[in-house]
Amino acid sequence: MGGSFLAAASAGSSALVAFGLYIVGVFVVAWISGRKQSEKGFVSEYFLGNRGFGMWAFALTFAATAASGGTFMGFPAKIYSHGWVLALWIAGYMVVPLVAMGAMGKQLNHVARKANAVTLPEVMEARLQNRATGLVATLMIVFFMFFYLLAQFKAGSEILARLLGDIPGFQAAVSATSGVLKSVPLGVVATADPAYVFCLVCFAVAVIVYVVYGGFRAVVWTDVMQGIIMFAGVLIMLGLVLVQTGGLAKATRTLEKMSPPESATIQLAGLGEEIVTRGDWIEVSGEWVKLVGGLTSPDGAEARVAPVLIYQPVEGTAVPPLMALPAGVAVEIADRSGYANGHDSQGAYLKAPGPHTSNAAGFLSLTLAVSFFFFWPFGTLAQPSNMVRLMAFNNSRTLRRSIVMVSIYFSVIYFLMVVIFCAGRVLLPGMDDQADGVMPALATTLTSNAGVPWLAGVLLAAPFAAVMSSVDSFLLMVSSAVVRDIYQNRMRPTASERSLRLLSYIVTSFIGIAAMLTVLKPPAHLQDLIVFASGGLAGCFLIPVLLMLFWQKMTGAGAIAGMLGGFAMHTGLLIAGYSATGEFRVATPLNLEPLIWDLLLSGVLAVAVSFMSRRPGQEVIDRYFYSSPG
Amino acid sequence: MWIVFGVWAVFCIWVVGYCKLNAFVDGGGEVPLTLGMPSWVFWGVAVPWLAATTFSIVFALFFIQDHELGDGEAGEVA
């Protein structure tokens, strides 16, 4: 392992070729999908693929859409930072396929077909015979989904920037971009990071082009390809990491000896002409010190670096590239502080609650573990992008087989990722300050050690595929809300196929470009926005949709009350969280996931208002409910 | 639907209950391993995960009934 770990994250040119082939593959699949579009019923074809998807397409688009950039960037970072406790954190995924697909897949698909509905608001509107229900649902989807789009665009750009790294052609493109940005008389644009902006534009253009061209069919088939790449990427990484660590038992025993780093400040006296920079490693009194913060007073005589991270060397881990300081340099370490939980505790990475920098109770309390076991399956069930997929399979046999496939898929992806990145810490110690980059860094390290650097391109395609497969779905979701739910259903019911086609292309492009421009200067707390958006959507839709499908007394007014109740609770908890911490964070009363509170209020209001309002006539019930539910 | 929610509850109790007793432990002794992972992960997460996946497969293949979903006939929007 030479150079900084961040530099190690940049794949070589052979990896870039492999990655380029993946991108070409995406476009070929999208092009073929676009050519296979049915000429009959443009809107149904463009936004729902005419409900004709079989097992492979349905299962993999469901799985790939659920796995976003967070799965391959944020989740590995958490495993790396907190250890084996992430197995408990993610354990709710063991029942996600059964809950998210089995609980209401058949009923939702049936109602959508009966209503000839293409979008979720349309289903609600038809089943509940209430136009306002559809409008409220549309507004909620557009509002929350836009946050999602922003976050995924940013993630896609960052992965691309990490891949391209210091390749000469990329650097030249960044320089050109910098010149263009400086010429724009707009502060936000002129001060944007040119490397980030270049990658953002490349990513956005690629996704917008294939979504606009191919619609839902292209999105689904590219999801299939991306889902296969994610699956293969995880299996390849597992094999490499187990071989290179000498087996899981050995890796876990080594991890047991590792303790979380301490944070400190160091003074370097007598440096002379020697220069230390951010990311360098030095050895002080047998400890490994990583210079994380900036260097101040670099006057050649004395320098202060704050913060640094101090690691205790552990036999069996990779040794970082330690820099030899010249004789006569005096090093003084001050202000040492350990993790609030896990400091000096042997085996902290092997036990619950897992180490944490600032929370003395550790990473995962028992109540949070219960909350997450609830959040993953029911949060996934309630995402409108997943519900739309439940409307697109061709028959109930496909649904049953897809549950089988997704169950195996999620087991492999999520559980094995915990294994990979717990063992990966042994191969890549010292990345706690850049944990978000651990996935590409480990991919590069594993393939370099194995003598197959080109394979890094395939492995790095996995997180990129995850981001792409989420962005394309969200983009189409917002677009369908505008074109179908607002324009066609409310403004121009008699609009021609040609005008709907044109409008769909324009709206999809416009939304993609608007999202791209919004994240030219990305907000600092984007991950918090994702959590806010996913929790908000689940809080608004889960109870109203479940009741609508399985409770004959559900009314449109009840659904609106349920959605607004979930929305009010979620935003109320956000305001409470912001007031308490000063950060964009949703409050968690009693240490429970906000979703649980959202659902409580949503459920109470939905049921109470339904009892107080007039339900749709018997002919509607007869139309949308099975005569013998099963 | 109620069967699905019941299954969720069973696995929640298994996973959280087992981990409460075996993962949240103080003390500096060596953590026992099973198949290379901490034993609490094996019995409290990996085994229930395998059981849940097996149940999902059996349930989907043999117990979810096939229904005629309809052919996307035109419906009226109020």
XYZ file of C-alpha atoms in Angstrom:
708
model
C 0.000 0.000 0.000
C 1.831 3.089 -1.144
C 0.744 6.713 -1.279
C -2.328 7.966 0.417
C -5.354 5.760 0.713
C -7.374 8.313 -1.188
C -4.980 8.054 -4.077
C -5.300 4.317 -3.849
C -8.992 4.779 -4.488
C -8.263 5.994 -7.991
C -8.281 3.104 -10.368
C -5.766 2.787 -13.150
C -6.437 3.085 -16.848
C -7.245 -0.608 -17.192
C -9.943 -0.205 -14.551
C -11.235 2.786 -16.453
C -11.576 0.677 -19.597
C -13.590 -1.936 -17.675
C -15.761 0.811 -16.240
C -16.173 2.366 -19.693
C -17.406 -0.962 -21.023
C -20.019 -0.991 -18.299
C -21.264 2.450 -19.349
C -21.385 1.352 -22.985
C -23.356 -1.700 -21.864
C -25.897 0.516 -20.097
C -26.468 2.522 -23.256
C -26.766 -0.542 -25.458
C -29.347 -2.055 -23.102
C -31.249 1.248 -22.971
C -31.165 1.552 -26.769
C -32.487 -1.970 -27.286
C -35.178 -1.351 -24.672
C -36.176 1.889 -26.357
C -36.555 0.147 -29.710
C -38.768 -2.503 -28.151
C -41.210 0.031 -26.772
C -44.765 -0.765 -27.659
C -46.483 1.723 -29.920
C -49.750 1.106 -28.087
C -50.573 3.462 -25.184
C -47.509 5.679 -24.844
C -48.049 6.761 -21.225
C -48.602 3.226 -19.921
C -45.568 2.016 -21.883
C -43.284 4.931 -20.971
C -44.052 5.010 -17.245
C -44.963 1.367 -16.539
C -43.713 -0.800 -19.421
C -47.298 -1.932 -20.098
C -47.227 -4.158 -16.990
C -45.407 -6.837 -18.918
C -42.328 -7.651 -16.851
C -41.389 -11.204 -15.999
C -39.410 -12.605 -13.108
C -35.873 -11.504 -13.977
C -36.874 -7.968 -14.874
C -39.255 -7.483 -11.978
C -37.030 -9.038 -9.313
C -33.850 -7.281 -10.325
C -35.428 -3.876 -10.885
C -36.991 -4.133 -7.431
C -33.698 -5.148 -5.841
C -31.569 -2.657 -7.759
C -33.872 0.270 -7.050
C -33.875 -0.559 -3.335
C -30.075 -0.643 -3.329
C -29.013 2.976 -3.781
C -25.697 4.743 -3.493
C -25.982 4.425 0.271
C -25.827 0.642 0.001
C -22.391 0.688 -1.593
C -20.937 3.859 -0.067
C -22.638 4.713 3.228
C -23.238 1.141 4.439
C -19.615 -0.010 3.945
C -18.495 3.147 5.733
C -20.673 2.275 8.710
C -19.410 -1.320 8.794
C -15.842 -0.077 8.659
C -16.437 2.428 11.465
C -18.526 0.320 13.857
C -17.759 -3.337 13.077
C -19.887 -6.472 13.359
C -22.794 -4.683 15.088
C -23.848 -3.625 11.576
C -25.080 -7.208 11.107
C -27.732 -6.444 13.711
C -28.363 -2.976 12.272
C -29.167 -4.385 8.804
C -30.838 -7.622 10.019
C -34.341 -6.350 9.144
C -33.458 -6.965 5.491
C -33.952 -10.691 6.089
C -37.722 -10.138 5.824
C -37.740 -7.236 3.333
C -38.675 -9.344 0.268
C -41.512 -11.065 2.096
C -42.874 -7.873 3.645
C -42.233 -5.419 0.813
C -43.367 -7.703 -2.006
C -45.550 -10.313 -0.368
C -47.701 -8.155 1.891
C -49.489 -6.181 -0.795
C -47.860 -6.902 -4.166
C -50.703 -8.936 -5.590
C -53.460 -6.675 -4.293
C -51.773 -3.465 -5.486
C -51.125 -4.910 -8.932
C -54.742 -6.080 -9.140
C -56.199 -2.691 -8.159
C -53.841 -0.853 -10.524
C -54.928 -3.074 -13.409
C -58.604 -2.667 -12.593
C -58.167 1.096 -12.443
C -55.941 1.098 -15.530
C -53.641 3.218 -13.368
C -50.038 4.003 -14.230
C -49.005 5.878 -11.063
C -49.621 5.446 -7.349
C -51.700 8.644 -7.000
C -53.856 7.389 -9.829
C -54.468 4.096 -8.016
C -55.455 5.939 -4.833
C -57.715 8.300 -6.719
C -59.545 5.493 -8.493
C -59.898 3.152 -5.535
C -61.030 5.892 -3.145
C -63.026 7.864 -5.728
C -61.547 11.125 -4.525
C -59.563 13.488 -6.776
C -58.013 15.363 -3.872
C -56.372 12.137 -2.669
C -54.412 11.841 -5.888
C -53.377 15.475 -5.786
C -52.070 15.270 -2.205
C -50.196 12.055 -3.038
C -48.665 13.658 -6.133
C -47.452 16.690 -4.210
C -45.891 14.501 -1.515
C -44.081 12.364 -4.083
C -42.703 15.347 -5.963
C -41.624 17.043 -2.718
C -39.804 14.106 -1.125
C -38.482 12.511 -4.310
C -36.644 15.653 -5.289
C -34.484 15.346 -2.148
C -33.680 11.806 -3.218
C -32.644 12.893 -6.664
C -30.306 15.540 -5.314
C -28.543 13.106 -3.020
C -28.096 10.437 -5.683
C -26.783 12.931 -8.246
C -24.167 14.025 -5.759
C -23.215 10.426 -4.948
C -22.908 9.550 -8.650
C -20.638 12.495 -9.275
C -18.393 11.680 -6.319
C -17.952 8.058 -7.354
C -17.036 9.120 -10.874
C -14.537 11.685 -9.566
C -12.920 9.032 -7.372
C -12.661 6.632 -10.295
C -11.148 9.127 -12.685
C -8.762 10.419 -9.999
C -5.562 11.764 -11.483
C -5.904 10.388 -15.004
C -4.333 13.054 -17.299
C -7.345 13.361 -19.594
C -9.583 13.929 -16.622
C -7.290 16.593 -15.211
C -7.352 18.399 -18.543
C -11.139 18.246 -18.592
C -11.237 19.610 -15.040
C -9.004 22.518 -16.035
C -11.295 23.303 -18.969
C -14.336 23.076 -16.694
C -12.686 25.409 -14.219
C -12.254 27.998 -16.950
C -15.876 27.704 -17.989
C -17.137 28.001 -14.414
C -15.077 31.117 -13.730
C -16.530 32.782 -16.791
C -20.080 32.397 -15.449
C -21.128 35.577 -13.624
C -22.905 33.689 -10.875
C -21.295 33.158 -7.470
C -22.615 29.642 -6.895
C -21.317 28.421 -10.244
C -18.027 30.305 -10.232
C -16.994 28.878 -6.865
C -18.083 25.278 -7.533
C -15.489 22.473 -7.494
C -14.635 21.920 -11.195
C -13.832 18.193 -10.808
C -17.137 17.613 -9.055
C -19.068 19.677 -11.620
C -17.465 17.884 -14.591
C -18.398 14.489 -13.149
C -21.854 15.714 -12.195
C -22.559 16.856 -15.753
C -21.258 13.569 -17.226
C -23.322 11.506 -14.829
C -26.474 13.598 -15.242
C -26.305 13.648 -19.029
C -25.801 9.871 -19.183
C -28.774 9.110 -16.956
C -31.096 11.706 -18.472
C -30.363 10.508 -22.020
C -31.192 6.872 -21.402
C -34.221 7.573 -19.226
C -35.675 10.047 -21.714
C -35.026 7.710 -24.611
C -36.134 4.432 -23.118
C -38.588 5.301 -20.326
C -39.566 2.665 -17.751
C -38.579 -0.247 -19.986
C -35.007 1.038 -20.302
C -34.891 1.815 -16.598
C -35.952 -1.730 -15.751
C -33.546 -3.473 -18.122
C -30.603 -1.305 -17.131
C -31.577 -2.098 -13.527
C -31.328 -5.784 -14.400
C -27.833 -5.325 -15.749
C -26.864 -3.145 -12.792
C -28.327 -5.638 -10.324
C -26.218 -8.437 -11.811
C -23.097 -6.271 -11.609
C -23.763 -5.461 -7.929
C -24.259 -9.152 -7.143
C -21.115 -10.210 -8.976
C -19.115 -7.362 -7.430
C -19.977 -8.452 -3.903
C -19.106 -12.105 -4.565
C -15.776 -11.213 -6.166
C -14.860 -8.913 -3.275
C -15.781 -11.606 -0.757
C -13.476 -14.140 -2.402
C -10.587 -11.685 -2.631
C -10.887 -10.381 0.920
C -11.083 -13.853 2.476
C -8.039 -15.073 0.550
C -5.998 -11.967 1.336
C -6.790 -11.938 5.065
C -6.139 -15.656 5.505
C -9.758 -16.514 6.204
C -12.595 -14.982 8.168
C -11.604 -16.403 11.570
C -8.121 -14.948 11.298
C -9.472 -11.582 10.131
C -12.003 -11.449 12.970
C -9.360 -12.313 15.589
C -7.147 -9.540 14.208
C -10.081 -7.127 14.222
C -10.683 -8.048 17.852
C -7.260 -6.684 18.761
C -7.854 -3.398 16.954
C -9.137 -0.459 18.952
C -10.716 2.749 17.683
C -8.237 5.560 17.035
C -7.584 8.437 19.383
C -7.811 12.020 18.224
C -5.023 14.445 19.169
C -2.883 17.394 18.160
C 0.844 17.210 17.408
C 3.629 19.749 17.392
C 6.580 19.106 15.082
C 9.718 21.073 15.939
C 12.842 21.247 13.815
C 11.252 20.154 10.589
C 13.665 22.171 8.477
C 12.881 21.797 4.797
C 10.899 18.616 5.319
C 7.261 19.021 4.504
C 4.456 16.929 5.875
C 1.080 17.047 4.231
C -2.446 15.986 5.007
C -2.828 12.212 4.789
C 0.816 11.409 5.678
C 1.600 8.775 8.287
C 4.400 9.016 10.861
C 5.468 6.729 13.678
C 5.750 8.238 17.151
C 6.861 6.119 20.115
C 5.663 2.956 18.428
C 2.225 4.385 17.548
C 0.985 5.115 14.050
C -0.103 8.717 13.607
C -2.128 9.872 10.619
C -2.066 13.591 9.843
C -5.702 14.289 9.161
C -5.992 18.014 9.691
C -4.235 20.976 8.152
C -0.708 22.048 8.871
C -0.336 25.428 10.537
C 2.751 27.598 10.999
C 4.803 25.756 8.355
C 7.716 28.130 8.866
C 10.343 25.454 8.562
C 10.950 25.347 12.288
C 7.752 24.339 13.959
C 4.397 23.082 12.761
C 1.177 22.107 14.409
C -1.211 19.535 12.941
C -4.757 19.230 14.225
C -6.323 16.808 14.323
C -4.321 13.639 13.959
C -5.539 10.089 14.466
C -3.421 7.751 16.580
C -3.590 3.995 15.964
C -2.069 1.212 18.024
C -0.183 -1.146 15.698
C -1.732 -4.579 15.561
C 0.077 -7.620 14.239
C -1.624 -9.013 11.176
C -2.973 -5.726 9.825
C -1.564 -3.958 6.802
C 1.119 -1.408 7.657
C 0.396 2.116 6.424
C 3.082 3.936 4.408
C 4.962 5.434 7.360
C 7.054 8.488 6.559
C 10.485 8.677 8.121
C 11.033 11.992 9.889
C 14.610 13.306 9.845
C 16.710 13.019 12.986
C 16.308 15.969 15.291
C 12.624 16.500 14.681
C 10.834 16.661 18.023
C 7.257 15.454 18.094
C 4.901 16.322 20.897
C 1.411 14.874 21.151
C -1.259 16.780 23.069
C -5.015 16.812 23.667
C -5.474 13.056 23.242
C -9.066 11.924 23.379
C -10.599 8.543 22.682
C -13.993 7.449 21.389
C -16.914 8.110 23.723
C -17.699 4.397 23.444
C -15.203 1.655 22.604
C -12.032 3.474 23.649
C -9.431 1.057 25.072
C -11.972 -1.738 24.914
C -10.631 -4.899 23.338
C -13.091 -6.403 20.927
C -15.113 -3.210 20.490
C -15.584 -3.994 16.790
C -16.937 -7.466 17.591
C -19.632 -6.550 20.109
C -22.756 -4.446 20.396
C -23.376 -1.534 20.662
C -20.245 -0.836 18.579
C -17.751 2.011 18.994
C -18.852 5.597 18.539
C -16.883 8.832 18.503
C -19.347 11.005 20.416
C -22.183 8.852 21.762
C -21.299 7.217 25.073
C -24.106 4.689 24.552
C -22.345 3.422 21.440
C -23.523 3.092 17.842
C -26.592 0.865 18.176
C -28.719 0.729 21.310
C -31.265 -2.042 21.711
C -34.213 0.272 21.023
C -32.530 1.479 17.843
C -31.975 -2.141 16.817
C -35.732 -2.769 17.162
C -36.447 0.455 15.273
C -34.240 -0.563 12.367
C -35.700 -4.054 12.258
C -39.007 -2.287 11.718
C -37.704 0.468 9.460
C -36.013 -1.624 6.746
C -38.947 -3.861 5.722
C -41.755 -1.380 6.276
C -39.790 1.595 4.988
C -39.033 -0.373 1.812
C -42.647 -1.482 1.499
C -43.837 2.123 1.648
C -41.541 3.679 -0.975
C -43.625 4.788 -3.973
C -40.816 3.785 -6.352
C -41.171 0.192 -5.092
C -44.960 0.346 -5.222
C -44.791 1.334 -8.887
C -42.737 -1.794 -9.530
C -45.370 -3.860 -7.793
C -47.794 -2.525 -10.398
C -45.578 -3.668 -13.294
C -45.252 -7.468 -13.027
C -47.215 -9.561 -15.488
C -48.823 -12.198 -13.255
C -48.853 -13.503 -9.693
C -46.539 -16.377 -10.624
C -43.895 -13.774 -11.450
C -44.406 -12.175 -8.050
C -43.950 -15.468 -6.207
C -40.772 -16.371 -8.076
C -39.428 -12.862 -7.646
C -39.811 -13.062 -3.876
C -37.580 -16.131 -4.015
C -35.014 -14.373 -6.138
C -34.925 -11.131 -4.163
C -34.683 -13.064 -0.876
C -31.502 -14.736 -2.070
C -30.225 -11.508 -3.622
C -30.617 -9.413 -0.462
C -29.114 -12.158 1.715
C -25.992 -12.185 -0.412
C -25.660 -8.441 -0.849
C -26.309 -7.215 2.675
C -24.961 -9.953 4.934
C -21.844 -10.561 2.893
C -21.084 -6.851 2.796
C -20.777 -6.964 6.587
C -18.300 -9.840 6.263
C -16.320 -8.073 3.521
C -15.875 -4.752 5.257
C -15.227 -6.165 8.735
C -12.403 -8.209 7.209
C -11.488 -5.248 5.005
C -10.561 -3.151 8.033
C -7.641 -5.490 8.586
C -6.356 -4.826 5.064
C -7.069 -1.100 5.151
C -6.540 0.284 8.658
C -6.582 4.033 9.156
C -9.478 5.155 6.975
C -11.720 6.389 9.763
C -11.466 9.965 8.522
C -12.455 8.920 4.978
C -14.780 6.028 5.687
C -17.097 7.028 2.804
C -14.312 6.110 0.412
C -13.663 2.658 1.841
C -15.554 0.800 -0.904
C -13.477 2.078 -3.845
C -10.321 1.985 -1.735
C -10.832 -1.644 -0.765
C -11.765 -2.590 -4.334
C -8.546 -1.042 -5.608
C -6.434 -2.606 -2.875
C -7.883 -6.085 -3.317
C -7.467 -6.110 -7.083
C -3.958 -4.626 -6.932
C -2.872 -7.234 -4.374
C -4.340 -9.952 -6.559
C -2.526 -8.630 -9.656
C -5.740 -7.900 -11.550
C -6.094 -4.084 -11.391
C -8.551 -4.036 -14.305
C -11.027 -5.833 -12.041
C -11.280 -2.665 -9.948
C -13.316 -1.160 -12.784
C -15.888 -3.936 -12.475
C -16.024 -3.610 -8.698
C -16.297 0.181 -8.860
C -19.117 -0.191 -11.341
C -21.198 -1.753 -8.549
C -21.734 1.416 -6.465
C -22.111 3.441 -9.642
C -24.741 0.983 -10.864
C -26.544 1.282 -7.529
C -26.709 5.060 -7.832
C -27.735 4.956 -11.484
C -30.496 2.418 -10.877
C -31.968 4.602 -8.141
C -31.635 7.900 -9.989
C -33.336 6.611 -13.114
C -36.283 5.285 -11.110
C -36.732 8.472 -9.081
C -36.411 10.620 -12.190
C -39.177 8.721 -13.933
C -41.291 8.748 -10.788
C -41.285 12.539 -10.530
C -41.786 12.865 -14.264
C -44.827 10.552 -14.230
C -46.312 12.531 -11.340
C -46.150 15.704 -13.406
C -47.159 14.320 -16.817
C -49.779 11.766 -15.850
C -51.154 12.951 -12.522
C -51.114 16.682 -13.064
C -51.176 17.341 -16.818
C -53.107 14.438 -18.318
C -55.496 13.689 -15.452
C -56.228 17.254 -14.372
C -55.414 19.697 -17.161
C -55.753 17.932 -20.528
C -57.512 14.531 -20.301
C -57.850 14.531 -24.084
C -54.181 15.226 -24.765
C -52.870 13.370 -27.814
C -50.254 10.607 -27.620
C -47.843 12.832 -29.518
C -48.146 15.744 -27.102
C -47.846 13.415 -24.090
C -44.735 11.880 -25.575
C -43.178 15.268 -26.188
C -44.127 16.511 -22.736
C -42.710 13.386 -21.084
C -39.351 13.904 -22.790
C -39.310 17.584 -21.871
C -40.361 17.087 -18.239
C -37.919 14.208 -17.644
C -35.075 16.286 -19.094
C -36.123 19.384 -17.191
C -36.304 17.601 -13.829
C -32.936 15.948 -14.381
C -31.309 19.235 -15.352
C -32.967 21.070 -12.448
C -31.674 18.458 -9.985
C -28.202 18.722 -11.494
C -28.144 22.510 -11.223
C -29.413 22.366 -7.635
C -26.466 20.235 -6.522
C -23.796 22.220 -8.357
C -22.943 23.363 -4.858
C -24.152 20.399 -2.770
C -25.460 21.025 0.729
C -23.273 19.643 3.512
C -25.846 17.377 5.101
C -27.125 15.502 2.084
C -27.234 12.140 3.863
C -29.631 13.667 6.371
C -31.820 14.786 3.470
C -32.001 11.180 2.230
C -33.068 9.937 5.632
C -35.631 12.726 5.839
C -37.043 11.934 2.377
C -37.260 8.142 2.733
C -38.760 8.354 6.210
C -41.207 11.019 5.061
C -42.450 8.988 2.107
C -42.903 5.898 4.261
C -44.670 7.886 6.978
C -47.070 9.428 4.469
C -47.918 6.406 2.317
C -47.642 3.161 4.272
C -50.839 3.292 6.316
C -53.104 4.945 3.687
C -52.027 2.496 0.960
C -52.329 -0.607 3.156
C -55.779 0.444 4.382
C -56.872 1.351 0.893
C -55.993 -2.143 -0.337
C -57.272 -4.248 2.547
C -59.957 -2.256 4.390
C -63.202 -1.727 2.577
C -64.244 1.165 4.831
C -61.253 3.292 3.910
C -62.214 6.671 2.407
C -60.480 9.368 0.415
C -60.746 11.785 3.319
C -59.169 9.156 5.586
C -56.283 8.700 3.156
C -55.677 12.452 2.980
C -55.766 12.686 6.779
C -53.324 9.773 7.025
C -50.898 11.291 4.523
C -51.057 14.736 6.098
C -50.708 13.202 9.570
C -47.532 11.382 8.544
C -46.243 14.532 6.864
C -47.027 16.720 9.898
C -45.375 14.341 12.349
C -42.300 13.946 10.167
C -41.780 17.653 9.594
C -42.637 18.331 13.260
C -39.898 15.926 14.351
C -37.533 17.613 11.912
C -38.272 21.004 13.460
C -37.802 19.520 16.933
C -34.531 17.912 15.872
C -33.289 21.139 14.307
C -34.218 23.124 17.403
C -32.357 20.689 19.650
C -29.183 20.179 17.597
C -29.009 23.065 15.146
C -28.587 20.471 12.377
C -30.906 19.140 9.664
C -31.859 16.082 11.700
C -35.178 14.435 12.551
C -35.729 13.980 16.292
C -36.042 10.417 17.680
C -38.238 10.523 20.827
C -37.616 7.544 23.152
C -34.755 6.599 20.802
C -37.264 5.183 18.308
C -37.143 5.692 14.537
C -39.236 8.733 13.514
C -41.128 6.452 11.118
C -42.808 4.728 14.074
C -44.189 8.047 15.338
C -45.217 9.062 11.807
C -47.148 5.825 11.374
C -48.878 6.140 14.719
C -50.338 9.551 13.908
C -51.008 8.610 10.293
C -52.842 5.435 11.327
C -54.960 7.086 14.007
C -56.027 9.900 11.682
C -56.647 7.631 8.682
C -58.914 5.302 10.646
C -60.726 8.024 12.613
C -61.469 10.198 9.577
C -62.514 7.165 7.521
C -65.125 6.312 10.133
C -66.389 9.901 10.030
C -66.576 10.214 6.239
C -68.596 8.551 3.522
C -66.993 5.545 1.899
C -67.161 4.779 -1.839
C -70.190 2.869 -3.080
C -70.512 -0.921 -3.133
C -69.822 -1.056 -6.865
C -66.333 0.352 -6.196
C -65.703 -2.243 -3.474
C -66.906 -5.000 -5.775
C -64.662 -3.747 -8.514
C -61.384 -3.501 -6.573
C -61.569 -6.264 -3.969
C -61.153 -9.929 -4.731
C -64.294 -11.942 -4.247
C -62.176 -14.483 -2.335
C -59.043 -12.747 -1.066
C -55.961 -14.953 -0.802
C -50.948 -10.000 4.895
C -51.281 -10.896 8.587
C -49.092 -13.977 8.102
C -46.377 -11.751 6.693
C -46.571 -9.363 9.635
C -46.554 -12.320 12.037
C -43.401 -13.670 10.426
C -41.785 -10.268 10.796
C -42.643 -10.279 14.511
C -41.227 -13.781 15.052
C -37.897 -12.936 13.454
C -37.735 -9.581 15.222
C -38.126 -11.307 18.591
C -35.563 -13.976 17.676
C -32.917 -11.541 16.392
C -33.285 -8.748 18.929
C -33.878 -11.128 21.840
C -30.837 -13.280 21.112
C -28.601 -10.283 20.473
C -29.803 -8.553 23.655
C -28.602 -11.542 25.675
C -25.396 -12.297 23.796
C -24.142 -9.238 21.897
C -24.579 -6.459 24.453
C -22.074 -7.875 26.918
C -19.392 -6.153 28.960
C -16.118 -7.758 29.924
C -12.780 -8.228 28.277
C -12.790 -11.948 27.524
C -12.206 -13.289 24.055
C -15.335 -13.164 21.912
C -16.361 -16.692 20.866
C -16.435 -17.277 17.121
C -18.514 -19.590 14.960
C -17.477 -20.060 11.325
C -15.164 -17.086 11.693
C -17.768 -14.582 12.849
C -18.734 -13.640 16.409
C -21.055 -16.374 17.704
C -23.812 -13.875 18.461
C -23.773 -12.810 14.789
C -23.958 -16.441 13.674
C -26.843 -17.505 15.946
C -28.545 -14.118 16.272
C -28.345 -12.867 12.662
C -26.942 -15.393 10.172
C -29.071 -18.371 11.227
C -32.348 -16.397 11.460
C -31.469 -14.782 8.123
C -31.108 -18.226 6.590
C -34.354 -19.323 8.239
C -36.196 -16.211 7.027
C -34.923 -16.692 3.489
C -35.945 -20.353 3.536
C -39.368 -19.467 4.887
C -39.810 -16.737 2.251
C -38.942 -19.173 -0.530
C -41.263 -21.923 0.727
C -44.065 -19.460 1.446
C -43.778 -17.789 -1.959
C -43.596 -21.012 -3.921
C -46.191 -23.084 -2.105
C -48.520 -20.890 -0.063
C -49.144 -17.654 -1.959
C -52.115 -18.350 -4.193
C -52.210 -17.435 -7.844
C -54.948 -15.022 -8.817
C -56.151 -13.534 -12.034
C -54.902 -9.971 -11.685
C -56.989 -8.488 -14.462
C -55.966 -7.259 -17.864
C -55.603 -3.550 -17.304
C -59.095 -2.784 -18.429
C -60.126 0.838 -18.567
C -61.415 2.189 -15.290
C -62.937 5.510 -14.455
C -61.151 8.044 -12.373
C -63.583 10.017 -10.286
